[in-house]
Structures are given as structure tokens and as C-alpha cells.
Amino acid sequence: MSYIADFEKAVEIGRPPNIRTLFPNSRALLVSGKVIDRALLAKGGAMTIAANGRNHLIIRGVLQAAQRARAAVLIEIARSEGGASAYCPTNYWNIARQVDALCNELAITVPVAIHADHYGIKKAEDIPAAAIEIPTIFEAGITSIAIDASHMPDADNLLASIELSRYVPGWAGFETEVGEIKGKHGLSTTEEALFIVQGLNAHGVFPDWIALNNGTTHGIEASAQGIQVELTAAIHQALERYKVSGAQHGTSGNNSDRLRAIAAQTNSTKANVATALQMVSWGLEVNDYGNAVLDASGDFIKVPGEGVTEELWQAMRAYADSKGWKKGDYKSLNLVFENRIMGQPRAVRERMARRVEDFVHTLLVSVFNAADTARLGVEAILAAGSYDLGPKVGRIESPEEWTADKIRARAATITSDKGPAGDYDD
């Protein structure tokens, strides 16, 4: 049977209930994050992009790249970027609508998951509000979520994750995180990773991915530390029986060879890319690390004839200067300038999306080894006969050994270094 025939069948049976309700006549294959994970696992030695859609034209470019590469992908936004206090126009409640509309407009025929990245819980008092809000983002079309309570001590992280998992549909992709993303500080350990995965397993929660602090950072990478491949591989190997894939955060600042090594030598199937896509879309010069290149004065370098118009870029710079923003604060320009970006001539908007497309296509094909995974995602849906692929593993741990009291007692025996306090959100 042809791919298109299989794709049409997958659209019929593979879209989760929230997607079918929101988009009853859509021909877009918006799927659970589980589908994306299984597709990359089926290929082996491969991971795909979890592309941060900070502006509408980034989303367009990523989808065009995915179609060219025939790759299954995720489009995501984090709570800090697109939650209740958003600094991006893309948010938890409109991202699925944007992706669905673009998939239909562009005739995209690859599986796409809509991921709520870094749903951050920083203190126990955040949990009741999260219990109300999480269902609303699934009602709005989210199909995968990262519950990130890594800002808290290990026991609180696990207990918050257990509690909030109740509000995540069983069919949805689920990511957990151990170790806040702090670069070379507070590196994750095997003991910490096993603690959270085993505790979740005992409570019937079977995460598709785990994010580690494996030496990288969010945003503009200022150091050469980068991803520690051997540490990542060792932790993944220790988690093997729990069938948890790796989610690689903070890819900006890591060169192509290091990212190839993560894809080939670890169990990572998902790689978050955020800041690099923003810079590429605006037309700034970037290096192989995905970092914006700075001139001798420490300023961004705008490539003439690429990205936004020169006039708009000068307006963006002037606004940032008026606010006293540093380079890492330029991300907040997304919300302020989205309407002006979308009000540029069509040719300018197209070159912005095309620049993202070319950048992401190179990542998918030449770095992540994600090409031709769309078919594997479709095949996973057809094999399951459903939008719900189920967990990769069942319960291994005993719930009686993972009560709240025993969780706190276990956590007290863990030796780890969480690194310095501070704001490490992207």
C-alpha cells in the first residue's frame, strides 16, 4: 500500500480525541508524542527535532523541513515562553491551531506532535493551579507534555510529577525531568534518574522521555562545556529496563558532531531546538553551534537580505536598547514584534520561513538521522490500530515500596549536587 493511503488511514484512526474535536475536518496528522518517540526508536540511532515555535514563521519553516525530510517531528513551546506569563505570541492555547492550519495549507503529510515543554513546577504551592491549567492545554490541542518539577528537591519532584500525571491523558506523550538544566553545574546522576523513573513506575506512570542536566544550557550558550555524551549514555543504559528515551534539551551551543554522537550513542529520540531557530528566522548570522555570531563590539550580525527587513531589525534593536536588555533578553522581542513581523511583505515572510526550513532540514537529515521516520510513525499507528500506543513497559516497581513517606526516606539517601540557585529558564 502507498504511503499516502497509509497516511490517510492514520489520519482516520491516529488523531487523539482532543484533536478530532478541535479539527473535525482536518487532514493534518497531529498525534501523541508517543508516536514520534516510537518512530525514532524504530529507526534506531536517531532523534528528531522538538522545534520551539516562538513565532509563526518558525513553525512554517519547521513543517516545510519535516516534509522535505519525510521526518516525524514535534512542535513545542515552554511554559515560560507560552504560559500565563508568555513572552512569545505562540502559547499553550494557540499552538495546535497554528500547526493544524499550516499542515493543511502546506499539505504536510508527516506525523506532528504538539508538545507542552517545561511545564514548570517550582514549589508545592504551584500544584493546585497546575491541576486546573493542565487540562485546559490538552483541551486546546496539546498532545504531549513535560512535567518539570526539577527545580525542587528529588522527593518533591517525584511527588509533584505523580500528582500532576493524573491530569495528563493516558494516550499523551509524557516527559519527566531530573536535574535542572544548568550547564556544567549540578550534573544529573544515575541515582537521581533511577529514583524518579522507578517512583513513577511504581505509581503506574511510564514516561516516554527523561530530560537530564547533562552539561548543556538553555538560550545563548556562552561556554564550551556542552553535552556530556558519555554521562548521558551511562544514565540511559541504567534506565534500559524502564524503556525511557532521552530528551536532549539545550542543543544550541553544541556543534553538529556532538549532536550526532547524542543521536548515535544514547537513547535520545527528541532534541529541543529553540534559540537557534529564533535567530535564524530573524536573519542573524549563526555558527554550527546554532549560536548567533557577535561582531567585535559584541553585537548581533544581521545578514543583509535575510530574515526581517533591515528597518524592522533596527526597530527591534532600538526597542531592546530602550529596555536595557542584554543579548539573552532578546527572546522577549517575539511577543512585542510578532504583528509587525507578520505585516512584512510576503517575500520577506517567505525568506524567513525558508531560512528556518533549510537550517532544520540539515539538522534532521545530516545531524539527527531523522529522515524517513514519518513512515515509521504512521506504521506505529496502524500497528496499534489507534491513536493510543500505550506504554513501552508495564509496572516493575512495587507501589508499597514507594509511598510518600518511603519516597522521602529514599530521597534523603541520594548524594547529588544540584548546582547553584538561579533562574535557568529558557
GROMACS .gro file of C-alpha atoms in nm:
model
  426
    1MET     CA    1   0.000   0.000   0.000
    2SER     CA    2   0.125   0.353  -0.077
    3TYR     CA    3   0.239   0.593   0.192
    4ILE     CA    4  -0.045   0.833   0.114
    5ALA     CA    5  -0.303   0.557   0.161
    6ASP     CA    6  -0.141   0.464   0.493
    7PHE     CA    7  -0.128   0.831   0.589
    8GLU     CA    8  -0.499   0.873   0.519
    9LYS     CA    9  -0.576   0.571   0.736
   10ALA     CA   10  -0.354   0.713   1.012
   11VAL     CA   11  -0.542   1.044   0.995
   12GLU     CA   12  -0.865   0.849   1.036
   13ILE     CA   13  -0.758   0.649   1.343
   14GLY     CA   14  -0.444   0.815   1.478
   15ARG     CA   15  -0.558   1.160   1.586
   16PRO     CA   16  -0.628   1.183   1.961
   17PRO     CA   17  -0.977   1.278   2.083
   18ASN     CA   18  -0.892   1.641   2.158
   19ILE     CA   19  -0.754   1.689   1.807
   20ARG     CA   20  -1.058   1.528   1.644
   21THR     CA   21  -1.287   1.754   1.847
   22LEU     CA   22  -1.098   2.072   1.764
   23PHE     CA   23  -1.032   1.996   1.397
   24PRO     CA   24  -1.302   1.755   1.276
   25ASN     CA   25  -1.237   1.816   0.906
   26SER     CA   26  -0.858   1.845   0.918
   27ARG     CA   27  -0.622   1.638   0.703
   28ALA     CA   28  -0.329   1.704   0.937
   29LEU     CA   29  -0.178   1.412   1.128
   30LEU     CA   30  -0.143   1.565   1.474
   31VAL     CA   31  -0.051   1.279   1.706
   32SER     CA   32   0.055   1.184   2.055
   33GLY     CA   33   0.420   1.239   2.140
   34LYS     CA   34   0.437   0.861   2.183
   35VAL     CA   35   0.408   0.821   1.807
   36ILE     CA   36   0.712   1.039   1.748
   37ASP     CA   37   0.918   0.855   2.008
   38ARG     CA   38   0.827   0.515   1.862
   39ALA     CA   39   0.913   0.628   1.509
   40LEU     CA   40   1.264   0.732   1.610
   41LEU     CA   41   1.314   0.419   1.818
   42ALA     CA   42   1.214   0.211   1.517
   43LYS     CA   43   1.483   0.374   1.306
   44GLY     CA   44   1.746   0.350   1.579
   45GLY     CA   45   2.041   0.580   1.637
   46ALA     CA   46   1.816   0.874   1.558
   47MET     CA   47   1.640   1.164   1.724
   48THR     CA   48   1.411   1.429   1.582
   49ILE     CA   49   1.359   1.795   1.643
   50ALA     CA   50   1.129   1.929   1.909
   51ALA     CA   51   1.113   2.271   1.748
   52ASN     CA   52   1.028   2.567   1.963
   53GLY     CA   53   0.773   2.772   1.771
   54ARG     CA   54   0.842   3.115   1.921
   55ASN     CA   55   0.695   3.281   1.613
   56HIS     CA   56   0.455   3.173   1.340
   57LEU     CA   57   0.717   3.168   1.065
   58ILE     CA   58   0.941   2.933   1.262
   59ILE     CA   59   0.653   2.684   1.275
   60ARG     CA   60   0.602   2.719   0.900
   61GLY     CA   61   0.969   2.664   0.825
   62VAL     CA   62   0.998   2.360   1.052
   63LEU     CA   63   0.695   2.191   0.894
   64GLN     CA   64   0.834   2.253   0.547
   65ALA     CA   65   1.165   2.100   0.654
   66ALA     CA   66   0.991   1.798   0.806
   67GLN     CA   67   0.800   1.739   0.482
   68ARG     CA   68   1.122   1.762   0.276
   69ALA     CA   69   1.298   1.518   0.509
   70ARG     CA   70   0.991   1.293   0.549
   71ALA     CA   71   1.054   1.319   0.923
   72ALA     CA   72   0.823   1.286   1.221
   73VAL     CA   73   0.863   1.595   1.442
   74LEU     CA   74   0.737   1.780   1.749
   75ILE     CA   75   0.642   2.147   1.766
   76GLU     CA   76   0.664   2.286   2.118
   77ILE     CA   77   0.652   2.587   2.344
   78ALA     CA   78   0.758   2.605   2.708
   79ARG     CA   79   0.554   2.740   2.997
   80SER     CA   80   0.794   3.032   3.050
   81GLU     CA   81   0.755   3.123   2.681
   82GLY     CA   82   0.390   3.043   2.617
   83GLY     CA   83   0.219   3.003   2.952
   84ALA     CA   84   0.012   3.251   3.151
   85SER     CA   85   0.306   3.496   3.160
   86ALA     CA   86   0.413   3.448   2.800
   87TYR     CA   87   0.689   3.639   2.622
   88CYS     CA   88   0.602   3.473   2.290
   89PRO     CA   89   0.290   3.511   2.076
   90THR     CA   90   0.276   3.132   2.042
   91ASN     CA   91   0.127   2.983   2.357
   92TYR     CA   92  -0.016   2.661   2.500
   93TRP     CA   93  -0.364   2.757   2.383
   94ASN     CA   94  -0.296   2.857   2.021
   95ILE     CA   95  -0.001   2.642   1.913
   96ALA     CA   96  -0.211   2.345   1.798
   97ARG     CA   97  -0.437   2.574   1.593
   98GLN     CA   98  -0.135   2.725   1.420
   99VAL     CA   99   0.020   2.387   1.345
  100ASP     CA  100  -0.306   2.235   1.220
  101ALA     CA  101  -0.376   2.531   0.992
  102LEU     CA  102  -0.025   2.524   0.846
  103CYS     CA  103  -0.030   2.147   0.794
  104ASN     CA  104  -0.350   2.180   0.593
  105GLU     CA  105  -0.227   2.484   0.398
  106LEU     CA  106   0.108   2.325   0.313
  107ALA     CA  107  -0.028   1.971   0.260
  108ILE     CA  108   0.204   1.830   0.527
  109THR     CA  109   0.191   1.450   0.538
  110VAL     CA  110   0.421   1.369   0.830
  111PRO     CA  111   0.317   1.297   1.192
  112VAL     CA  112   0.346   1.603   1.417
  113ALA     CA  113   0.310   1.612   1.797
  114ILE     CA  114   0.222   1.929   1.989
  115HIS     CA  115   0.442   1.938   2.300
  116ALA     CA  116   0.400   2.150   2.613
  117ASP     CA  117   0.764   2.179   2.710
  118HIS     CA  118   0.890   2.257   3.061
  119TYR     CA  119   0.559   2.278   3.240
  120GLY     CA  120   0.749   2.414   3.535
  121ILE     CA  121   0.661   2.349   3.899
  122LYS     CA  122   0.892   2.539   4.130
  123LYS     CA  123   0.720   2.491   4.465
  124ALA     CA  124   0.444   2.278   4.616
  125GLU     CA  125   0.208   2.575   4.609
  126ASP     CA  126   0.219   2.563   4.226
  127ILE     CA  127   0.049   2.223   4.212
  128PRO     CA  128  -0.319   2.318   4.271
  129ALA     CA  129  -0.313   2.582   3.995
  130ALA     CA  130  -0.138   2.337   3.763
  131ALA     CA  131  -0.409   2.080   3.826
  132ILE     CA  132  -0.659   2.332   3.688
  133GLU     CA  133  -0.446   2.458   3.400
  134ILE     CA  134  -0.307   2.133   3.257
  135PRO     CA  135  -0.648   2.005   3.142
  136THR     CA  136  -0.707   2.335   2.960
  137ILE     CA  137  -0.398   2.299   2.745
  138PHE     CA  138  -0.500   1.948   2.640
  139GLU     CA  139  -0.844   2.087   2.560
  140ALA     CA  140  -0.660   2.335   2.336
  141GLY     CA  141  -0.478   2.064   2.140
  142ILE     CA  142  -0.161   1.974   2.328
  143THR     CA  143  -0.070   1.608   2.268
  144SER     CA  144   0.244   1.572   2.481
  145ILE     CA  145   0.379   1.734   2.797
  146ALA     CA  146   0.696   1.768   3.004
  147ILE     CA  147   0.614   1.792   3.373
  148ASP     CA  148   0.924   1.970   3.500
  149ALA     CA  149   0.949   1.986   3.879
  150SER     CA  150   1.329   1.959   3.865
  151HIS     CA  151   1.358   2.295   4.042
  152MET     CA  152   1.255   2.120   4.364
  153PRO     CA  153   1.433   1.854   4.575
  154ASP     CA  154   1.415   1.499   4.440
  155ALA     CA  155   1.129   1.381   4.664
  156ASP     CA  156   0.917   1.687   4.585
  157ASN     CA  157   0.994   1.650   4.214
  158LEU     CA  158   0.870   1.292   4.216
  159LEU     CA  159   0.563   1.358   4.430
  160ALA     CA  160   0.461   1.657   4.216
  161SER     CA  161   0.508   1.450   3.899
  162ILE     CA  162   0.294   1.167   4.037
  163GLU     CA  163   0.019   1.408   4.140
  164LEU     CA  164   0.011   1.602   3.812
  165SER     CA  165   0.026   1.289   3.596
  166ARG     CA  166  -0.339   1.239   3.695
  167TYR     CA  167  -0.430   1.534   3.472
  168VAL     CA  168  -0.243   1.408   3.164
  169PRO     CA  169  -0.441   1.182   2.928
  170GLY     CA  170  -0.308   0.828   2.921
  171TRP     CA  171  -0.261   0.841   2.545
  172ALA     CA  172  -0.042   1.155   2.558
  173GLY     CA  173   0.334   1.178   2.541
  174PHE     CA  174   0.489   1.225   2.886
  175GLU     CA  175   0.832   1.363   2.972
  176THR     CA  176   0.990   1.385   3.315
  177GLU     CA  177   1.296   1.580   3.417
  178VAL     CA  178   1.563   1.524   3.676
  179GLY     CA  179   1.826   1.790   3.725
  180GLU     CA  180   1.755   2.147   3.625
  181ILE     CA  181   1.930   2.245   3.300
  182LYS     CA  182   2.230   2.438   3.438
  183GLY     CA  183   2.521   2.361   3.208
  184LYS     CA  184   2.828   2.229   3.387
  185HIS     CA  185   2.669   2.285   3.730
  186GLY     CA  186   2.454   2.025   3.904
  187LEU     CA  187   2.504   1.742   3.657
  188SER     CA  188   2.246   1.464   3.681
  189THR     CA  189   2.341   1.126   3.824
  190THR     CA  190   2.223   0.773   3.758
  191GLU     CA  191   2.092   0.755   4.116
  192GLU     CA  192   1.870   1.059   4.066
  193ALA     CA  193   1.737   0.938   3.731
  194LEU     CA  194   1.656   0.591   3.865
  195PHE     CA  195   1.481   0.742   4.166
  196ILE     CA  196   1.231   0.941   3.963
  197VAL     CA  197   1.174   0.677   3.693
  198GLN     CA  198   1.130   0.393   3.944
  199GLY     CA  199   0.900   0.602   4.161
  200LEU     CA  200   0.684   0.696   3.864
  201ASN     CA  201   0.676   0.336   3.750
  202ALA     CA  202   0.552   0.220   4.092
  203HIS     CA  203   0.262   0.461   4.058
  204GLY     CA  204   0.168   0.348   3.707
  205VAL     CA  205   0.333   0.638   3.527
  206PHE     CA  206   0.554   0.529   3.238
  207PRO     CA  207   0.736   0.830   3.090
  208ASP     CA  208   0.829   0.830   2.724
  209TRP     CA  209   1.127   1.061   2.784
  210ILE     CA  210   1.354   1.182   3.059
  211ALA     CA  211   1.546   1.510   3.041
  212LEU     CA  212   1.877   1.533   3.225
  213ASN     CA  213   2.117   1.807   3.311
  214ASN     CA  214   2.394   1.656   3.102
  215GLY     CA  215   2.613   1.963   3.067
  216THR     CA  216   2.421   2.193   2.840
  217THR     CA  217   2.218   2.512   2.888
  218HIS     CA  218   1.915   2.690   2.755
  219GLY     CA  219   1.939   3.006   2.550
  220ILE     CA  220   2.267   3.151   2.421
  221GLU     CA  221   2.547   2.910   2.512
  222ALA     CA  222   2.846   3.102   2.644
  223SER     CA  223   3.074   2.812   2.738
  224ALA     CA  224   3.231   2.520   2.556
  225GLN     CA  225   3.118   2.263   2.812
  226GLY     CA  226   2.822   2.134   2.615
  227ILE     CA  227   2.657   1.794   2.625
  228GLN     CA  228   2.842   1.516   2.805
  229VAL     CA  229   2.773   1.222   2.578
  230GLU     CA  230   2.927   0.950   2.796
  231LEU     CA  231   2.733   1.065   3.105
  232THR     CA  232   2.411   1.063   2.905
  233ALA     CA  233   2.476   0.717   2.762
  234ALA     CA  234   2.557   0.574   3.105
  235ILE     CA  235   2.236   0.706   3.259
  236HIS     CA  236   2.027   0.583   2.966
  237GLN     CA  237   2.184   0.239   2.997
  238ALA     CA  238   2.094   0.226   3.367
  239LEU     CA  239   1.732   0.308   3.276
  240GLU     CA  240   1.713   0.048   2.998
  241ARG     CA  241   1.461  -0.185   3.162
  242TYR     CA  242   1.219   0.105   3.210
  243LYS     CA  243   1.221   0.188   2.836
  244VAL     CA  244   1.257   0.563   2.883
  245SER     CA  245   1.401   0.755   2.589
  246GLY     CA  246   1.617   1.062   2.627
  247ALA     CA  247   1.502   1.419   2.568
  248GLN     CA  248   1.800   1.638   2.484
  249HIS     CA  249   1.750   1.996   2.599
  250GLY     CA  250   1.964   2.298   2.521
  251THR     CA  251   2.102   2.193   2.183
  252SER     CA  252   2.203   2.548   2.088
  253GLY     CA  253   2.572   2.579   2.165
  254ASN     CA  254   2.656   2.219   2.077
  255ASN     CA  255   2.818   2.151   1.744
  256SER     CA  256   2.694   1.901   1.488
  257ASP     CA  257   2.944   1.631   1.581
  258ARG     CA  258   2.833   1.634   1.945
  259LEU     CA  259   2.466   1.619   1.845
  260ARG     CA  260   2.539   1.330   1.606
  261ALA     CA  261   2.704   1.150   1.897
  262ILE     CA  262   2.397   1.201   2.117
  263ALA     CA  263   2.176   1.054   1.843
  264ALA     CA  264   2.407   0.760   1.772
  265GLN     CA  265   2.540   0.671   2.117
  266THR     CA  266   2.248   0.735   2.355
  267ASN     CA  267   1.877   0.650   2.368
  268SER     CA  268   1.772   1.007   2.287
  269THR     CA  269   1.483   1.041   2.041
  270LYS     CA  270   1.392   1.407   2.097
  271ALA     CA  271   1.613   1.715   2.070
  272ASN     CA  272   1.481   2.057   2.170
  273VAL     CA  273   1.589   2.346   1.948
  274ALA     CA  274   1.476   2.695   2.045
  275THR     CA  275   1.710   2.993   2.045
  276ALA     CA  276   1.882   2.894   1.721
  277LEU     CA  277   1.551   2.894   1.531
  278GLN     CA  278   1.463   3.239   1.663
  279MET     CA  279   1.797   3.382   1.548
  280VAL     CA  280   1.781   3.210   1.211
  281SER     CA  281   1.429   3.338   1.145
  282TRP     CA  282   1.529   3.696   1.221
  283GLY     CA  283   1.819   3.673   0.976
  284LEU     CA  284   2.108   3.679   1.221
  285GLU     CA  285   2.436   3.508   1.143
  286VAL     CA  286   2.473   3.180   1.333
  287ASN     CA  287   2.755   2.929   1.357
  288ASP     CA  288   2.749   2.549   1.351
  289TYR     CA  289   2.661   2.558   1.721
  290GLY     CA  290   2.333   2.737   1.639
  291ASN     CA  291   2.464   3.036   1.834
  292ALA     CA  292   2.431   3.387   1.700
  293VAL     CA  293   2.770   3.525   1.591
  294LEU     CA  294   2.871   3.855   1.753
  295ASP     CA  295   3.082   4.128   1.595
  296ALA     CA  296   3.384   4.297   1.753
  297SER     CA  297   3.153   4.523   1.950
  298GLY     CA  298   2.957   4.230   2.089
  299ASP     CA  299   2.651   4.298   1.873
  300PHE     CA  300   2.446   4.051   1.669
  301ILE     CA  301   2.531   4.041   1.298
  302LYS     CA  302   2.228   4.086   1.070
  303VAL     CA  303   2.273   3.920   0.728
  304PRO     CA  304   2.159   4.168   0.461
  305GLY     CA  305   1.862   4.041   0.261
  306GLU     CA  306   1.784   3.762   0.510
  307GLY     CA  307   1.521   3.739   0.782
  308VAL     CA  308   1.331   4.051   0.880
  309THR     CA  309   1.384   4.373   0.689
  310GLU     CA  310   1.678   4.588   0.790
  311GLU     CA  311   1.434   4.859   0.903
  312LEU     CA  312   1.245   4.621   1.129
  313TRP     CA  313   1.567   4.481   1.275
  314GLN     CA  314   1.681   4.830   1.366
  315ALA     CA  315   1.346   4.889   1.535
  316MET     CA  316   1.384   4.563   1.729
  317ARG     CA  317   1.734   4.660   1.840
  318ALA     CA  318   1.622   5.007   1.942
  319TYR     CA  319   1.339   4.863   2.149
  320ALA     CA  320   1.575   4.620   2.324
  321ASP     CA  321   1.820   4.904   2.394
  322SER     CA  322   1.542   5.120   2.537
  323LYS     CA  323   1.466   4.840   2.784
  324GLY     CA  324   1.829   4.789   2.873
  325TRP     CA  325   1.809   4.427   2.754
  326LYS     CA  326   2.111   4.202   2.726
  327LYS     CA  327   2.154   3.957   2.438
  328GLY     CA  328   1.974   3.681   2.626
  329ASP     CA  329   1.673   3.908   2.674
  330TYR     CA  330   1.612   3.949   2.300
  331LYS     CA  331   1.376   3.650   2.321
  332SER     CA  332   1.116   3.888   2.467
  333LEU     CA  333   1.102   4.070   2.132
  334ASN     CA  334   0.890   3.784   1.999
  335LEU     CA  335   0.566   3.896   2.161
  336VAL     CA  336   0.627   4.267   2.103
  337PHE     CA  337   0.709   4.237   1.733
  338GLU     CA  338   0.504   3.940   1.603
  339ASN     CA  339   0.239   4.155   1.438
  340ARG     CA  340   0.498   4.375   1.272
  341ILE     CA  341   0.683   4.063   1.154
  342MET     CA  342   0.363   3.920   1.006
  343GLY     CA  343   0.289   4.259   0.847
  344GLN     CA  344   0.604   4.246   0.633
  345PRO     CA  345   0.577   4.177   0.258
  346ARG     CA  346   0.512   3.818   0.158
  347ALA     CA  347   0.859   3.780   0.008
  348VAL     CA  348   1.016   3.874   0.342
  349ARG     CA  349   0.796   3.634   0.538
  350GLU     CA  350   0.880   3.357   0.291
  351ARG     CA  351   1.254   3.412   0.319
  352MET     CA  352   1.226   3.399   0.699
  353ALA     CA  353   1.046   3.063   0.685
  354ARG     CA  354   1.279   2.932   0.415
  355ARG     CA  355   1.587   3.011   0.622
  356VAL     CA  356   1.439   2.813   0.912
  357GLU     CA  357   1.344   2.533   0.673
  358ASP     CA  358   1.698   2.497   0.538
  359PHE     CA  359   1.853   2.507   0.886
  360VAL     CA  360   1.613   2.245   1.026
  361HIS     CA  361   1.637   2.022   0.718
  362THR     CA  362   2.014   2.000   0.768
  363LEU     CA  363   1.962   1.905   1.133
  364LEU     CA  364   1.702   1.640   1.052
  365VAL     CA  365   1.892   1.477   0.765
  366SER     CA  366   2.261   1.533   0.835
  367VAL     CA  367   2.280   1.557   1.214
  368PHE     CA  368   1.983   1.388   1.386
  369ASN     CA  369   1.939   1.099   1.138
  370ALA     CA  370   1.563   1.160   1.141
  371ALA     CA  371   1.497   1.137   0.766
  372ASP     CA  372   1.223   0.894   0.657
  373THR     CA  373   1.081   0.848   1.008
  374ALA     CA  374   0.736   0.973   0.905
  375ARG     CA  375   0.651   0.631   0.763
  376LEU     CA  376   0.765   0.464   1.085
  377GLY     CA  377   0.529   0.685   1.283
  378VAL     CA  378   0.240   0.602   1.053
  379GLU     CA  379   0.324   0.233   1.078
  380ALA     CA  380   0.317   0.255   1.459
  381ILE     CA  381  -0.035   0.397   1.446
  382LEU     CA  382  -0.154   0.133   1.201
  383ALA     CA  383   0.002  -0.146   1.408
  384ALA     CA  384  -0.173  -0.020   1.720
  385GLY     CA  385  -0.495   0.045   1.530
  386SER     CA  386  -0.539   0.351   1.747
  387TYR     CA  387  -0.418   0.697   1.849
  388ASP     CA  388  -0.319   0.537   2.183
  389LEU     CA  389   0.003   0.341   2.151
  390GLY     CA  390   0.012   0.250   2.520
  391PRO     CA  391   0.325   0.242   2.738
  392LYS     CA  392   0.653   0.083   2.634
  393VAL     CA  393   0.678  -0.103   2.963
  394GLY     CA  394   0.446  -0.204   3.245
  395ARG     CA  395   0.475  -0.173   3.620
  396ILE     CA  396   0.800  -0.314   3.756
  397GLU     CA  397   0.825  -0.143   4.094
  398SER     CA  398   0.603  -0.216   4.394
  399PRO     CA  399   0.370   0.069   4.496
  400GLU     CA  400   0.406  -0.037   4.860
  401GLU     CA  401   0.775   0.049   4.844
  402TRP     CA  402   0.705   0.395   4.702
  403THR     CA  403   0.465   0.557   4.946
  404ALA     CA  404   0.513   0.928   5.018
  405ASP     CA  405   0.699   0.852   5.341
  406LYS     CA  406   0.925   0.597   5.174
  407ILE     CA  407   0.987   0.834   4.882
  408ARG     CA  408   1.115   1.098   5.123
  409ALA     CA  409   1.326   0.843   5.309
  410ARG     CA  410   1.480   0.719   4.982
  411ALA     CA  411   1.548   1.071   4.862
  412ALA     CA  412   1.734   1.151   5.183
  413THR     CA  413   1.994   0.886   5.092
  414ILE     CA  414   2.069   1.031   4.746
  415THR     CA  415   2.404   1.205   4.715
  416SER     CA  416   2.393   1.475   4.449
  417ASP     CA  417   2.492   1.830   4.368
  418LYS     CA  418   2.203   2.040   4.235
  419GLY     CA  419   2.434   2.326   4.146
  420PRO     CA  420   2.390   2.694   4.231
  421ALA     CA  421   2.048   2.857   4.269
  422GLY     CA  422   1.933   3.093   3.997
  423ASP     CA  423   1.696   3.142   3.703
  424TYR     CA  424   1.782   2.886   3.437
  425ASP     CA  425   1.453   2.903   3.245
  426ASP     CA  426   1.481   2.942   2.870
   0.00000   0.00000   0.00000
